[in-house]
């Protein structure tokens, strides 16, 4: 027979997307030209009094241009591009501008960290990026340093690397563009090669590039549970780095739970002392400050969760007086998973304790958001607890929960916090919550409309799309063949095709703040953190930044490039296909 | 209500198992006494002319006793054991003996490496271990160095570590036992603490321990696919280490496939040159020698697989003349996964080429086993290939396959190899295979009886129990929500409850050589190798070593201990439960 022509050759011709950008910008226009990055490429920060975290971000971006070394994902790994590079111009530098300085009468330039922790509705992450094809200076503009930060991240993703080989023809002389009023210049320390002559080459193929970008949704998160199993700071910091590379902006830190209480809270140190897995497996106030700062400098707000009144068995180690059904048996009567234990929500002493505890935790986290949890409250635990029955004094459980929640949320609101709760607090208990409360829809994405009908803003965090732990089998003991409650595995595709507005009216749709993927860690630890999260969690990052798409076919080549880049940067993102497929976009698609 | 008494306290009292041993020995008797490891603990090799790999294994074992530092998996992490240590004797050393030297008239002592590569039926992995409670020398005996190696591994697993605290009462004086005719003494370089006074303590709680052990099945393997995605040598070596810690004895190396050909074969170097993912992503003859030696010194035979005639598209890069339907489209017409491509089995030139290639590969691997694959042969590929239709010259495809297989297996048998094939070669093609051919049952464990009915010995490698890649979702592109063909995830429990003799007659049962878990790497790479394999692959290691059990409830605490030990030794085994559960055996069991 005649040798059949591979389908993917046609597919490549049909594809108009620019690879290597994740998330896809809201608006991007590209051209047909190759463009080389000058070995002396310089990032100029034309921002008066540029804050140190912006300068640090510029420095990291400049380093990534040298160290990413993402070879093109084609069989030649870029050798075929040398011809295109023959006539390519050389990009001498990128200039960063803050728009609107004049309008605001020289308002002081805010740090990325401060912009990142501003209330959701005040954050401005928009940027525009203009990379000309003819070798003049590229320009990145935004109204905030946070916007510039997002733009730097996108800029770093535009480039490929090819190691070696001479261009077939000499390049035109460099045009170094104008000299901007440089506040700071971040130039490479050593020249890795010459822009004319032989490589290595750092280049793009789609110049000119014009990007106007900004997020479709203000909340784009990732949740990590550090209570089922503990994660050292280095793992969290690496995760924050990875989050920032896909424009995620909220680290939802499910920091304590019934299994352990690793957070060292000032004036409540006994909770971690007796509730952490070990003296080393803790987060001290200094650790928290380190994480919060590290996150903020990378455009990420840290939303801490102290789940109440359920999921609190670990508090019983130091405060048995505040916990009903602590480690009661059989656990399945009293909780959704072992060990059982819930705060005695009807006890005035316990309400006071909880208010004090949450207030102390709130002081550690500068975010305007604070989650008090509220999921999976077990009624039988309270029914069998003599003290709670006495404390109720004729009130129903929901009435007591309402008082408990008014007390805790009231205290948090005095500290300037907006309460965040799991969906049951909105749907199940007939509570009076303040209007600004944010709900997280987790049980099912089908519950979003009901939450919206209650008038609350909400975050998509549904187990049927976004739970990264599902599909790894049941983790309970004595369970020979069982699978988990939320099987099957939630593929990146499943998250990627998620429609944030599905089955919502226009009025309901206005309440969608965004969404997040989540890692509950019954069967996870530092050992599998990277591979179970990445690149999957990049799926929702694009869904909630770009807001459209959901075409897994066109997304996969870009996701491969992101995975390769992550690995170059030290995050152990798994391959999603054999490398043979990664090098041949569409060649491993399902066929009809 | 009264505080409920946790169920696990009763459960602990009921449990008679010794923790920390994996796989469970065939026969073990334990006592009630604590026993301390002397800080000057010494391993004496009372073996004349002990081979260097045995001495190296002794050295590694001695180091593990210092560095494992497995704290007891209870909430106190061992502090509660101090009382028991008060009266404990101190073990001064372990002596290794080879039994039966006299009987065999001073036959030279074989290296572990040589024993490990002996034919399956000649390997002797049995050992006995006697650890007295009263402080006299422990004794490890075997008829082979391979048996001693298994015993050393078991011995290293007996010990817990507690860091700090004084024993309530002074320990009795040490009894250093007799002085054996020491060929070599492996003593610690520095004393980590004193056996009397304050810790740290290395100890056991079940002395005396008497073990008579040996495998239920001679073949206990793990398969890694290094063709879909490439794995550096360091990953393979770490995997071999981990395998040796659970007495696995066969590394089935699925080294090449349609996606890539990383093996550099002498005289066939063009295959890797044009078929590897990159010039770095190869295994040179020196690399192979390194892996084969590293494995053998750890009691592991390397069974290489060159899958033929299917799964050979990568050969077409250098030898298009030998490959039908190479990268043909649509791939799903011509192969089970992309890219398509099969050796032109009816072509005399291709038969010659294949015989030469397999013979050259066989020279690189000293094992007596060699797999020629034989799975998933696609008839349409040959039907649409004009050359094959001509080459067949009236023969049926199965007749041509029979001739092809006679040629390749004949050549391998001349080199002393026993052919290994996937089950289709036995069940589907009406081939004449030599009686000693070994089949691997992969499509379904239900096929075992049919394979046995053909009279062939076989290895359990069933996708429904042992495929570690299943359950991670479909990996093909353009596949928005689909899951994989072999969902759901194969939990460790699923592998552990596997009965090697299920539905087999006594005659069929004699043909069971053992079994293995397998990692196909469409969605795996170095990033997730450890967490996707461990501790799951330890499940089959125990099934095929101990041969009984399958009680996941009693196994889980030991598997937790193995996981903690693996992590101490640098293998990223995932936690199977929240640490809270790992510290409380049976507390997280399903309740009725």
Short mmCIF file of C-alpha atoms in Angstrom, two decimals, chain A residues 61 71 142 263 339 395 425 451 485 514 560:
data_model
loop_
_atom_site.label_atom_id
_atom_site.label_comp_id
_atom_site.label_asym_id
_atom_site.label_seq_id
_atom_site.Cartn_x
_atom_site.Cartn_y
_atom_site.Cartn_z
CA UNK A 61 11.39 36.67 34.55
CA UNK A 71 12.54 23.35 23.01
CA UNK A 142 -0.89 47.86 33.12
CA UNK A 263 -1.13 25.92 62.98
CA UNK A 339 -11.86 10.81 63.67
CA UNK A 395 -33.04 25.78 70.87
CA UNK A 425 -24.03 26.84 55.44
CA UNK A 451 -26.58 28.78 46.13
CA UNK A 485 -16.99 8.25 46.96
CA UNK A 514 -14.53 32.07 39.94
CA UNK A 560 2.16 19.95 27.02
#
